[in-house]
PDB file of C-alpha atoms and ligand atoms in Angstrom:
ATOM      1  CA  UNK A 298      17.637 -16.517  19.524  1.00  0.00           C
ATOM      2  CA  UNK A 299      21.436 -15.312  20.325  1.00  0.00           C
ATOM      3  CA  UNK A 300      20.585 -15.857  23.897  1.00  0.00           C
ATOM      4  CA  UNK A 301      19.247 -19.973  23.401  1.00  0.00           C
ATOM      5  CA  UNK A 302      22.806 -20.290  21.490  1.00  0.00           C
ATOM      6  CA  UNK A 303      21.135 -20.687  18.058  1.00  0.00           C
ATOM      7  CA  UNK A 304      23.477 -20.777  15.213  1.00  0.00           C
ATOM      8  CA  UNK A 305      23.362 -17.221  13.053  1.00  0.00           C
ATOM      9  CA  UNK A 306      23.393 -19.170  10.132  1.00  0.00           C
ATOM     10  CA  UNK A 307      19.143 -19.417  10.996  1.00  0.00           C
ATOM     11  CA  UNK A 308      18.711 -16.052  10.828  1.00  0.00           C
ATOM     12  CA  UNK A 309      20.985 -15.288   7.874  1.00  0.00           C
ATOM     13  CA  UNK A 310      19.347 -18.389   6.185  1.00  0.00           C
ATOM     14  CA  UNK A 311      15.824 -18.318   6.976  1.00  0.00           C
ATOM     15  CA  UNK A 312      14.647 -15.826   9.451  1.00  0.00           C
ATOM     16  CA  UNK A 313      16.106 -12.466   7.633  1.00  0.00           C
ATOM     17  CA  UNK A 314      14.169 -14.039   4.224  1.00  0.00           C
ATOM     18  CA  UNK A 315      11.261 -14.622   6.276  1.00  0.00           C
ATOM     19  CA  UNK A 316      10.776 -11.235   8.282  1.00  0.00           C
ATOM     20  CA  UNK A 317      11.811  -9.432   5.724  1.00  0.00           C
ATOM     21  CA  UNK A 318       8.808 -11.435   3.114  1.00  0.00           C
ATOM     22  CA  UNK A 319       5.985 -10.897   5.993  1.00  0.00           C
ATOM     23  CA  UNK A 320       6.335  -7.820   7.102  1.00  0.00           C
ATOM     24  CA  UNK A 321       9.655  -5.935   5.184  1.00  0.00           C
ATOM     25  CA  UNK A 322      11.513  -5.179   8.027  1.00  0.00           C
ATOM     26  CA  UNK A 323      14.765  -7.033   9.436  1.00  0.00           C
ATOM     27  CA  UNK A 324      14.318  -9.725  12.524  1.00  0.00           C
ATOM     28  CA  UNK A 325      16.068  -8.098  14.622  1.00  0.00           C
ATOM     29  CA  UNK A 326      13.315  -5.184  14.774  1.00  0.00           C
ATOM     30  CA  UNK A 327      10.336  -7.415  14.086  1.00  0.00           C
ATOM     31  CA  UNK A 328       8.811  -9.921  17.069  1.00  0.00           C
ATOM     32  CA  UNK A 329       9.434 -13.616  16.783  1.00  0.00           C
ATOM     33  CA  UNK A 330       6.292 -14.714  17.053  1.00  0.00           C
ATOM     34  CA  UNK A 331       5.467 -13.198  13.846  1.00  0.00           C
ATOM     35  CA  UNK A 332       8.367 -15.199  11.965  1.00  0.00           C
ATOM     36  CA  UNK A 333       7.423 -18.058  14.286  1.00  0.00           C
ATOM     37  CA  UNK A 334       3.877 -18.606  13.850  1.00  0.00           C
ATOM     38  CA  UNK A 335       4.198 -18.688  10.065  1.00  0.00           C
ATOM     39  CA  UNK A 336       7.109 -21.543  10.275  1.00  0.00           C
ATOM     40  CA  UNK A 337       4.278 -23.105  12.740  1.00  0.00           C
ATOM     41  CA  UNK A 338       1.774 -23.041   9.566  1.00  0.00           C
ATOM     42  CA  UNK A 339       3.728 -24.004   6.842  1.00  0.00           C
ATOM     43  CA  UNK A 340       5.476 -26.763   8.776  1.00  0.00           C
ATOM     44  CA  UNK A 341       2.105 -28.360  10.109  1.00  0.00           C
ATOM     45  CA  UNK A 342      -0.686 -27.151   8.002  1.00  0.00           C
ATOM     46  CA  UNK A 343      -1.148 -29.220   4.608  1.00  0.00           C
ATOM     47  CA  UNK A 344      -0.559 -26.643   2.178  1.00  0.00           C
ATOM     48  CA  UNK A 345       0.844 -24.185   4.661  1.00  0.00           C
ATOM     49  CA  UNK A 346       3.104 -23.063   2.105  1.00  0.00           C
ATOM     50  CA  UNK A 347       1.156 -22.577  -0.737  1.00  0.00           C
ATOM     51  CA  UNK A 348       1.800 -19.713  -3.245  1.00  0.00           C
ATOM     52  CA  UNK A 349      -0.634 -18.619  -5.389  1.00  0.00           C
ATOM     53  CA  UNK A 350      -0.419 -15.185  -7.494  1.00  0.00           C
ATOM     54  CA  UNK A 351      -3.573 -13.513  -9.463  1.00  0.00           C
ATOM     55  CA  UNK A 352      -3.963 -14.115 -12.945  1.00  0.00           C
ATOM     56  CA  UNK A 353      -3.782 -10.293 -14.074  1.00  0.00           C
ATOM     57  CA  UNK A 354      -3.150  -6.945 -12.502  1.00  0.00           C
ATOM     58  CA  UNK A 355      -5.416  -5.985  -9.534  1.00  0.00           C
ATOM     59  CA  UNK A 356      -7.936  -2.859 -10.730  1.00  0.00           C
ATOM     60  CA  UNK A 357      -9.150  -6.512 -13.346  1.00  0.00           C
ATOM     61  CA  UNK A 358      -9.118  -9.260 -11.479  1.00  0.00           C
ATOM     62  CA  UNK A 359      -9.293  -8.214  -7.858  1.00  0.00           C
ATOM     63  CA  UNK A 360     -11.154  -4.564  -7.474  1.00  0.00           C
ATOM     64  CA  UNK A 361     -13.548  -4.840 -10.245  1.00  0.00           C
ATOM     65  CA  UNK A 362     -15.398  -8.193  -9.104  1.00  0.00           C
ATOM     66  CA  UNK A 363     -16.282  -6.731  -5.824  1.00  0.00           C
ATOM     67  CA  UNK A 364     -17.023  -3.767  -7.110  1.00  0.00           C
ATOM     68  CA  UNK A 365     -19.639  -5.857  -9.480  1.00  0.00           C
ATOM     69  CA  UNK A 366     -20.196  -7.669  -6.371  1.00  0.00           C
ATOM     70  CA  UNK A 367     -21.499  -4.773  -4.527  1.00  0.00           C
ATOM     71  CA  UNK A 368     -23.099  -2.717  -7.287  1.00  0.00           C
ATOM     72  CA  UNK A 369     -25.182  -5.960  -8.199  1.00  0.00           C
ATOM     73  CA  UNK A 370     -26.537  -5.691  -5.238  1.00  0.00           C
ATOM     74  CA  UNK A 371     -27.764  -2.250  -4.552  1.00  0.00           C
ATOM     75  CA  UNK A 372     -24.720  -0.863  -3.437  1.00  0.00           C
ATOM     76  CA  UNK A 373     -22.699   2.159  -4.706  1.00  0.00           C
ATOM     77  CA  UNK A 374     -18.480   2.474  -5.174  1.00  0.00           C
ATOM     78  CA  UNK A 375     -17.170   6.089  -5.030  1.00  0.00           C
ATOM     79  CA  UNK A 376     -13.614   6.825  -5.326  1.00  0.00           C
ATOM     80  CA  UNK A 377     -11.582   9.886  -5.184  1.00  0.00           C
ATOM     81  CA  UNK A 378     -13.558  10.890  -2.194  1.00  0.00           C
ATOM     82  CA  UNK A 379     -11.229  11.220   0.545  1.00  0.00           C
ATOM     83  CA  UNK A 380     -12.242  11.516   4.301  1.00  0.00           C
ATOM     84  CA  UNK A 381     -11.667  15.327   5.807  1.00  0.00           C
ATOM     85  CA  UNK A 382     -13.277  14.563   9.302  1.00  0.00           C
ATOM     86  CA  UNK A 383     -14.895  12.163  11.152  1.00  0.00           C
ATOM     87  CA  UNK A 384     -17.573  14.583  12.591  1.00  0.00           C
ATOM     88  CA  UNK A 385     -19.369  12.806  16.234  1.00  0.00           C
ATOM     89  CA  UNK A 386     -22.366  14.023  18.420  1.00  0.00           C
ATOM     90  CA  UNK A 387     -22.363  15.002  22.148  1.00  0.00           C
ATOM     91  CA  UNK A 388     -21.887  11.224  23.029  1.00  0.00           C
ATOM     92  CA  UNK A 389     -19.376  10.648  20.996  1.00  0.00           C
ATOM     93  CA  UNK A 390     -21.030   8.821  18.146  1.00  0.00           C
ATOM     94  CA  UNK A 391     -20.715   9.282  14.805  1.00  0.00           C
ATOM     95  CA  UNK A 392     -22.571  12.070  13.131  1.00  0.00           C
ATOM     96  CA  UNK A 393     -21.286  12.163  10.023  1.00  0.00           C
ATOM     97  CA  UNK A 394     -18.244  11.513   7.879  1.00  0.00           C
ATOM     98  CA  UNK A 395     -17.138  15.178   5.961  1.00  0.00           C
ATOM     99  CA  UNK A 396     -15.187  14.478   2.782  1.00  0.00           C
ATOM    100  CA  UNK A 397     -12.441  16.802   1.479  1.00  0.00           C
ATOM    101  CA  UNK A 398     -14.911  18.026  -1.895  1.00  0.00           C
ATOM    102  CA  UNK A 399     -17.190  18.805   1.095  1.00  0.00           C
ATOM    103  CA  UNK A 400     -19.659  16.078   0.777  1.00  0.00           C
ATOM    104  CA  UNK A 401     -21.574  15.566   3.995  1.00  0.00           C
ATOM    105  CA  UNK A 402     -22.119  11.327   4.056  1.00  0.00           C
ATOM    106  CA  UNK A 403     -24.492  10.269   6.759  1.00  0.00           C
ATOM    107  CA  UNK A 404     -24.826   6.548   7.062  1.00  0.00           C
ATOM    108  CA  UNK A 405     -26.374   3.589   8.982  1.00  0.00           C
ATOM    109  CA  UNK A 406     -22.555   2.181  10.010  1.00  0.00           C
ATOM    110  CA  UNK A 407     -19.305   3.456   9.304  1.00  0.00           C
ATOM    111  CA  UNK A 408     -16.384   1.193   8.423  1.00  0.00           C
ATOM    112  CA  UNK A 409     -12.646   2.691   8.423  1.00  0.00           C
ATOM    113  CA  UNK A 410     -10.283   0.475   6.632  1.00  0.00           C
ATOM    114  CA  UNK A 411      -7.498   3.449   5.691  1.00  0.00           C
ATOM    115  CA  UNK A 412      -3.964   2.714   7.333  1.00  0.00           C
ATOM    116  CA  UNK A 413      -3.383   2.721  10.762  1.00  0.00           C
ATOM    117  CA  UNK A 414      -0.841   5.924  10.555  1.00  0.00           C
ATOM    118  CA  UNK A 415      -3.541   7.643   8.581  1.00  0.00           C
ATOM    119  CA  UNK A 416      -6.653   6.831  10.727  1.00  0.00           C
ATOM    120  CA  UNK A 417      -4.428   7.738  13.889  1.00  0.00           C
ATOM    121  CA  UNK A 418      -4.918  11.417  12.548  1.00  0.00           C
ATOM    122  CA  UNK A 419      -8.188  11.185  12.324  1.00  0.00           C
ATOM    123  CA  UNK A 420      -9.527   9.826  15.352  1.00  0.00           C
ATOM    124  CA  UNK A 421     -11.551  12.547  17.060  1.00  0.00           C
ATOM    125  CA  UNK A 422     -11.252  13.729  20.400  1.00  0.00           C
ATOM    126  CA  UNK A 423     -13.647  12.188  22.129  1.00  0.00           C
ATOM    127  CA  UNK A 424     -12.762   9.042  21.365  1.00  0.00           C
ATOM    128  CA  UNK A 425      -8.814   9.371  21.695  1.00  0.00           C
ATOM    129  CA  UNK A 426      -8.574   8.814  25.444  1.00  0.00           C
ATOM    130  CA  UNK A 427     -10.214   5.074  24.508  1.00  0.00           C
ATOM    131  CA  UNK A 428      -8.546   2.108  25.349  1.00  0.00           C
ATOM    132  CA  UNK A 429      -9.713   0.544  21.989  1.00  0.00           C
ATOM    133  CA  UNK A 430      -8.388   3.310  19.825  1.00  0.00           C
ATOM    134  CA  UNK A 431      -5.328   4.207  22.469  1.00  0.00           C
ATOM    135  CA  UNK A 432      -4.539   0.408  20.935  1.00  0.00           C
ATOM    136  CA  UNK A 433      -3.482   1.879  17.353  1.00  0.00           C
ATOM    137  CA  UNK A 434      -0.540   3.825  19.557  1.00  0.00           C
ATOM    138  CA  UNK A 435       1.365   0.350  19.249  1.00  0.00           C
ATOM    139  CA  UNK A 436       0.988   0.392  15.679  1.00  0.00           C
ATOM    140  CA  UNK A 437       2.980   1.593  13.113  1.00  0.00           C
ATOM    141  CA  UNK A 438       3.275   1.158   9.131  1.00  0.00           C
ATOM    142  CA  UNK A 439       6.354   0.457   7.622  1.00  0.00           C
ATOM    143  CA  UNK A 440       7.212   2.378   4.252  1.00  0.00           C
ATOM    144  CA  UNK A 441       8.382   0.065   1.035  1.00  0.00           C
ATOM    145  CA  UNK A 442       9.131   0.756  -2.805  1.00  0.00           C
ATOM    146  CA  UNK A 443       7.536  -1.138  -5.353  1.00  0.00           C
ATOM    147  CA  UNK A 444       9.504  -1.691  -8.465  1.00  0.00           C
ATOM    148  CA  UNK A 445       8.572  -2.934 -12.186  1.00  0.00           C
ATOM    149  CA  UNK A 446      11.294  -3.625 -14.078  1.00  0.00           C
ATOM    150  CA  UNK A 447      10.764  -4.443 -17.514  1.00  0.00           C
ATOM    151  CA  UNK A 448      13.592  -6.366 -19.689  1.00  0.00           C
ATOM    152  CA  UNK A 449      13.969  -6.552 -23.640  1.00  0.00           C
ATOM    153  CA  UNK A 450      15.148 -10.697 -23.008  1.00  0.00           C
ATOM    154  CA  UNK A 451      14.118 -13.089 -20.645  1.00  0.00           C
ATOM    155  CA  UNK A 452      16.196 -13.932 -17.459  1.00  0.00           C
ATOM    156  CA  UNK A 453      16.655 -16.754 -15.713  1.00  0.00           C
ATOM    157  CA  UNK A 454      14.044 -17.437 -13.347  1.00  0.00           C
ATOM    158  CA  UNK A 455      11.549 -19.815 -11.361  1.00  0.00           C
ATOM    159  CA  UNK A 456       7.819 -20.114 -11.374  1.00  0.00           C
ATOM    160  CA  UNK A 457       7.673 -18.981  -7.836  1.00  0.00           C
ATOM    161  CA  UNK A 458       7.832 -16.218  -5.464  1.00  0.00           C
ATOM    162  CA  UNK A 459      11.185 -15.294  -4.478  1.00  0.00           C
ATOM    163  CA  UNK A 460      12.453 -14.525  -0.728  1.00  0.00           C
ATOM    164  CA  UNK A 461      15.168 -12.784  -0.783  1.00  0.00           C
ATOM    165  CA  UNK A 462      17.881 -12.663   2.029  1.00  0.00           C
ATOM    166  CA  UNK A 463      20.046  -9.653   0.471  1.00  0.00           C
ATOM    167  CA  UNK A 464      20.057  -6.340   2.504  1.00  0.00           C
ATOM    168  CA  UNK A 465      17.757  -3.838   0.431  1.00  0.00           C
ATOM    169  CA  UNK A 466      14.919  -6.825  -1.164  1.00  0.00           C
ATOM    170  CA  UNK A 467      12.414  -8.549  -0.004  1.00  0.00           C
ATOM    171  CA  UNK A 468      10.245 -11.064  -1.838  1.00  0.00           C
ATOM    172  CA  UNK A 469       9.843 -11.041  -6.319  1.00  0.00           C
ATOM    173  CA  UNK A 470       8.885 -12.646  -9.011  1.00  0.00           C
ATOM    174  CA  UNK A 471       9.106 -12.495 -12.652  1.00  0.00           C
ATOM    175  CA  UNK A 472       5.630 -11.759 -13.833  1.00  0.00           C
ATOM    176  CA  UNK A 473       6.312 -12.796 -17.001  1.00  0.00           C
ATOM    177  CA  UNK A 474       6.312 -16.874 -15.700  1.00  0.00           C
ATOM    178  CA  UNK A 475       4.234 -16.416 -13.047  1.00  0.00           C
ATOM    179  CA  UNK A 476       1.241 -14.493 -14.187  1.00  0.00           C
ATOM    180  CA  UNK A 477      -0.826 -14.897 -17.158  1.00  0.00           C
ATOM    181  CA  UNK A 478      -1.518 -11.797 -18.180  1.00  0.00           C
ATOM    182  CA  UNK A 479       2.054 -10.943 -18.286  1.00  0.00           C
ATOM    183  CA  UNK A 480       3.217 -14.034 -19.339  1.00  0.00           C
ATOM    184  CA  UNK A 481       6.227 -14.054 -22.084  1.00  0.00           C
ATOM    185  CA  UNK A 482       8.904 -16.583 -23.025  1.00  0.00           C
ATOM    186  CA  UNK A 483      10.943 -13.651 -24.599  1.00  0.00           C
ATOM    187  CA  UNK A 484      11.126 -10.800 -21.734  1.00  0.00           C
ATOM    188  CA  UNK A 485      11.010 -10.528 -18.179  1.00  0.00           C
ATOM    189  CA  UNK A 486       8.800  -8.383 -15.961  1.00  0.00           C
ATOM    190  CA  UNK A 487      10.242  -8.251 -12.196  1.00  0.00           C
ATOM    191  CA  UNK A 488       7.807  -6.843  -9.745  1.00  0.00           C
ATOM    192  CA  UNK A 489      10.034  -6.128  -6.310  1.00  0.00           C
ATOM    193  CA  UNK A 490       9.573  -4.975  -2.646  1.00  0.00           C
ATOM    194  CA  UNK A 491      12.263  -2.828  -2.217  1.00  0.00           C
ATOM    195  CA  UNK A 492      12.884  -2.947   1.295  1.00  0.00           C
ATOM    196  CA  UNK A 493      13.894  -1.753   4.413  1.00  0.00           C
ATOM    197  CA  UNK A 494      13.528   1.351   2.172  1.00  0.00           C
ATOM    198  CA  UNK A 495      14.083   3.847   5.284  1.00  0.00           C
ATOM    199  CA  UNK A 496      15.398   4.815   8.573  1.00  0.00           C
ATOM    200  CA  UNK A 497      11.728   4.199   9.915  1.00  0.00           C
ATOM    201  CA  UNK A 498      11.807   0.523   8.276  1.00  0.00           C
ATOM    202  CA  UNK A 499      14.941   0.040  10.272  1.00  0.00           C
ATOM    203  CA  UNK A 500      17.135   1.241   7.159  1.00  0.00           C
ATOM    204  CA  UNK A 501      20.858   3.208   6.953  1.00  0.00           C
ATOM    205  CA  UNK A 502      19.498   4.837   3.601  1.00  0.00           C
ATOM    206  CA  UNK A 503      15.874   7.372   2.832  1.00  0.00           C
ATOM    207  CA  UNK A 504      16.026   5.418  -0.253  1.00  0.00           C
ATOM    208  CA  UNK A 505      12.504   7.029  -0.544  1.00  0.00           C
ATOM    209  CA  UNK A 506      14.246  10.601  -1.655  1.00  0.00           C
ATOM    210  CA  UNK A 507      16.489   8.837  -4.089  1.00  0.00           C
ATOM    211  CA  UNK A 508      16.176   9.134  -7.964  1.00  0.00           C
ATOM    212  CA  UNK A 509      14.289   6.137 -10.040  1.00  0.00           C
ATOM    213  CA  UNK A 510      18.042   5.435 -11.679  1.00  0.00           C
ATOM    214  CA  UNK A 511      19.400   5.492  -8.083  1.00  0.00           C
ATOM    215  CA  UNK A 512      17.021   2.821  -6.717  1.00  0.00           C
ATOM    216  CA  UNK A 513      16.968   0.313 -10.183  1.00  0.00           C
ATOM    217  CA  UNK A 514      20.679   0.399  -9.837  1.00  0.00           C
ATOM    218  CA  UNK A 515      21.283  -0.506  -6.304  1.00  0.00           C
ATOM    219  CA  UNK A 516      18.413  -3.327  -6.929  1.00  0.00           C
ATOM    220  CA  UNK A 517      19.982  -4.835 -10.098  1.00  0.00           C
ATOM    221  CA  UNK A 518      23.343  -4.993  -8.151  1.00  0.00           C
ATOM    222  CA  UNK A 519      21.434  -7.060  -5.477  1.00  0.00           C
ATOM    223  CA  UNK A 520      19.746  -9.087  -8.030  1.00  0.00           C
ATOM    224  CA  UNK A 521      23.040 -10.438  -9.322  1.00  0.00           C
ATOM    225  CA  UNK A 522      24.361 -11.516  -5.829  1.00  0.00           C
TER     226      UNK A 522
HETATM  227  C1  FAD B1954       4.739  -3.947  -2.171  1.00  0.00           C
HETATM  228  C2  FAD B1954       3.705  -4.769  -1.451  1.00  0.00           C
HETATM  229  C3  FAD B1954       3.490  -6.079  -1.826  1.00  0.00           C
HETATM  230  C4  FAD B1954       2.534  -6.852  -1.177  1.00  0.00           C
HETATM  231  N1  FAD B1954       2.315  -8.123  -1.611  1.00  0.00           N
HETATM  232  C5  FAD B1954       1.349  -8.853  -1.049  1.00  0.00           C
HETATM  233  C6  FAD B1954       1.036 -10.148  -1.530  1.00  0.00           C
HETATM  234  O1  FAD B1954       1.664 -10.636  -2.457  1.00  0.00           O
HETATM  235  N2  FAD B1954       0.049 -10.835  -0.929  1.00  0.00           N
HETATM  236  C7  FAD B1954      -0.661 -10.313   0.101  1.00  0.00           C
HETATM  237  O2  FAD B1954      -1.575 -10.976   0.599  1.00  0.00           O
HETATM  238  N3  FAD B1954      -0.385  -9.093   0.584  1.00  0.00           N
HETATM  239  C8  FAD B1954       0.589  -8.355   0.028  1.00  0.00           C
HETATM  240  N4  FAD B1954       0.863  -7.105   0.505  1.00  0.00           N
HETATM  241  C9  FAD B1954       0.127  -6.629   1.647  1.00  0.00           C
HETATM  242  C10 FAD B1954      -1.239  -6.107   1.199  1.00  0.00           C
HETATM  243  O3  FAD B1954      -1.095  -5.283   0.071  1.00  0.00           O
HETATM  244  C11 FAD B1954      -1.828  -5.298   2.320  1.00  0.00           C
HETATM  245  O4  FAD B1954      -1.861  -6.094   3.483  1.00  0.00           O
HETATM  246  C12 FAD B1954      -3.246  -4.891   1.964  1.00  0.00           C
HETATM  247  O5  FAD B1954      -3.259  -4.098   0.803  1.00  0.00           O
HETATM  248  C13 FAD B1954      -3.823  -4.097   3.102  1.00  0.00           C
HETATM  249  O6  FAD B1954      -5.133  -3.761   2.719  1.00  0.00           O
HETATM  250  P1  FAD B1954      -5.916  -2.639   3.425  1.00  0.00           P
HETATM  251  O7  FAD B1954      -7.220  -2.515   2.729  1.00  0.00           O
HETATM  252  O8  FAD B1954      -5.901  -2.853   4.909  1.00  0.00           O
HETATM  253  O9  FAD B1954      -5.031  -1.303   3.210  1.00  0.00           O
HETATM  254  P2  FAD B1954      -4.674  -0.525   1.886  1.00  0.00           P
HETATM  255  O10 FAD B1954      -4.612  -1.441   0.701  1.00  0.00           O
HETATM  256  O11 FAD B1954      -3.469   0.293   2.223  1.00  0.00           O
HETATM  257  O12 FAD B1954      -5.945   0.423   1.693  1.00  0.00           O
HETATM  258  C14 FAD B1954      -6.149   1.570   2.464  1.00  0.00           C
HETATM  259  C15 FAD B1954      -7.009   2.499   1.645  1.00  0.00           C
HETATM  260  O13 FAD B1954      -7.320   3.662   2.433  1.00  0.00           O
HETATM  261  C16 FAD B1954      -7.379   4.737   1.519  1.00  0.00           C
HETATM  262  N5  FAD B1954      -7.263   6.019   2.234  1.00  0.00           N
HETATM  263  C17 FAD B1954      -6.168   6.580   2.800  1.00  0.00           C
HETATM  264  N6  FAD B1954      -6.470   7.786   3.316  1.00  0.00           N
HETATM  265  C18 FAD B1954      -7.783   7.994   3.070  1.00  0.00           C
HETATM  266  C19 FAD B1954      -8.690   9.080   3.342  1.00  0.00           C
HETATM  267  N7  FAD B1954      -8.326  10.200   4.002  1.00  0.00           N
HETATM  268  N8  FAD B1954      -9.964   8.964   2.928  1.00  0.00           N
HETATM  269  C20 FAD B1954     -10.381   7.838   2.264  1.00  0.00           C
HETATM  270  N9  FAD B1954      -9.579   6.790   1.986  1.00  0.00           N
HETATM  271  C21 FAD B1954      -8.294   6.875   2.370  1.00  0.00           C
HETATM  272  C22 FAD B1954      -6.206   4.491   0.566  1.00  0.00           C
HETATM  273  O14 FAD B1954      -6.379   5.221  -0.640  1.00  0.00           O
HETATM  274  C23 FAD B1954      -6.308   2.996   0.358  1.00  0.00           C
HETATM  275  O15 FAD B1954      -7.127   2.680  -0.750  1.00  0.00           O
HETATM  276  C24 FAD B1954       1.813  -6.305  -0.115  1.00  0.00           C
HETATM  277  C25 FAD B1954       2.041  -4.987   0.280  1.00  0.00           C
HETATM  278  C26 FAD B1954       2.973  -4.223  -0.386  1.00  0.00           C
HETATM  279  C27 FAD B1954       3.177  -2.779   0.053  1.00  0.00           C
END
């Protein structure tokens, strides 16, 4: 950008809000084309830009209808059943999954969808030398805080998603307009991305180690600028 002489004002007005809302992290550590395919969407798609937020909290109104999705027909959820080792034969398929309570699952297909950083660790051997796993090396996740801040009166607001441009947010909203379960004309409910939250997100601060006062205090002062 600095070298095709584009003002700064772009980035302090729309790019820092924009990197920061899509994937928490300043633009100066993010690649453009992530900031600049979503302008490319909202700008030419009808209804590129189209926020929508669920009408309750997720376990309700997100997890549970799948799960009754899936259950209805045949299938089984477990939880609390976290993945030990991904055990493979002689020729490198899979030969079982081991679980940490030492469950032994042995299925028709298996289906990782844990976080990159997390299945890095648990890719086995065999299979590490790869190109298509040696592809996760490029990938890494970027820590955040989520905050709920709940207030005895209601604050001024808007019934929309905020993106914010100050140094230690990202995008908010007060529940308590946007969402119906939460919905109240009297107090606010803020939900937050706290964020860069770390040195690894590209922050000065571990705001990760800091106390619960520590991080509601720095985040009200950037709030009220
Ligand atoms: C604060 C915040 C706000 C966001 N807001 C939005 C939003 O408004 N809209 C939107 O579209 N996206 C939003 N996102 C992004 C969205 O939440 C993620 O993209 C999405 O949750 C990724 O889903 P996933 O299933 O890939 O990973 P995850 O949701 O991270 O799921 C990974 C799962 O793997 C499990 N797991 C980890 N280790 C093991 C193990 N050893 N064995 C078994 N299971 C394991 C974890 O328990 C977890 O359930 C937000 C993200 C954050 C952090």
């Amino acid at each position: 950008m600095r070298k095709y002489n584009m003002p700064e004002r772009i980035n302090t007005e729309v790019f820092i809000a924009m990197a920061k809302a899509l994937d928490f992290i300043d633009p100066d550590k993010l690649s453009m084309t992530v900031v600049l395919t979503a302008m490319n969407r909202f700008l030419n798609e009808d209804n590129g830009l189209q926020m929508a937020f669920l009408d309750g909290n997720q376990p309700d109104r997100l997890c549970k209808p799948m799960k009754d999705y899936i259950e209805e027909r045949g299938g089984k959820v477990l939880t609390k059943k976290r993945l030990k080792e991904i055990v493979v034969n002689e020729d490198g398929s899979v030969k079982h999954f081991s679980l940490a309570d030492g469950e032994v699952v042995v299925a028709d297909e298996y289906v990782s969808a844990m976080p990159v950083d997390i299945m890095k660790r648990f890719v086995p051997k065999k299979w590490s030398a790869m190109p298509f796993f040696r592809q996760m090396d490029e990938l890494e996740g970027i820590p955040v805080i989520n905050l709920h801040m709940w207030f005895d009166k209601k604050l001024k607001n808007v019934d929309h998603l905020c993106f914010s441009r100050s140094p230690l947010l990202s995008v908010y909203a007060d529940m308590s307009t946007t969402c119906k379960e939460y919905y109240d004309e009297e107090k606010s409910m803020l939900e937050l991305v706290f964020a860069p939250c770390s040195p690894i997100a590209g922050g000065n601060v571990n705001w990760i180690k800091k106390s619960n006062e520590e991080i509601i205090e720095v985040c009200t002062r950037g709030l009220r600028n």
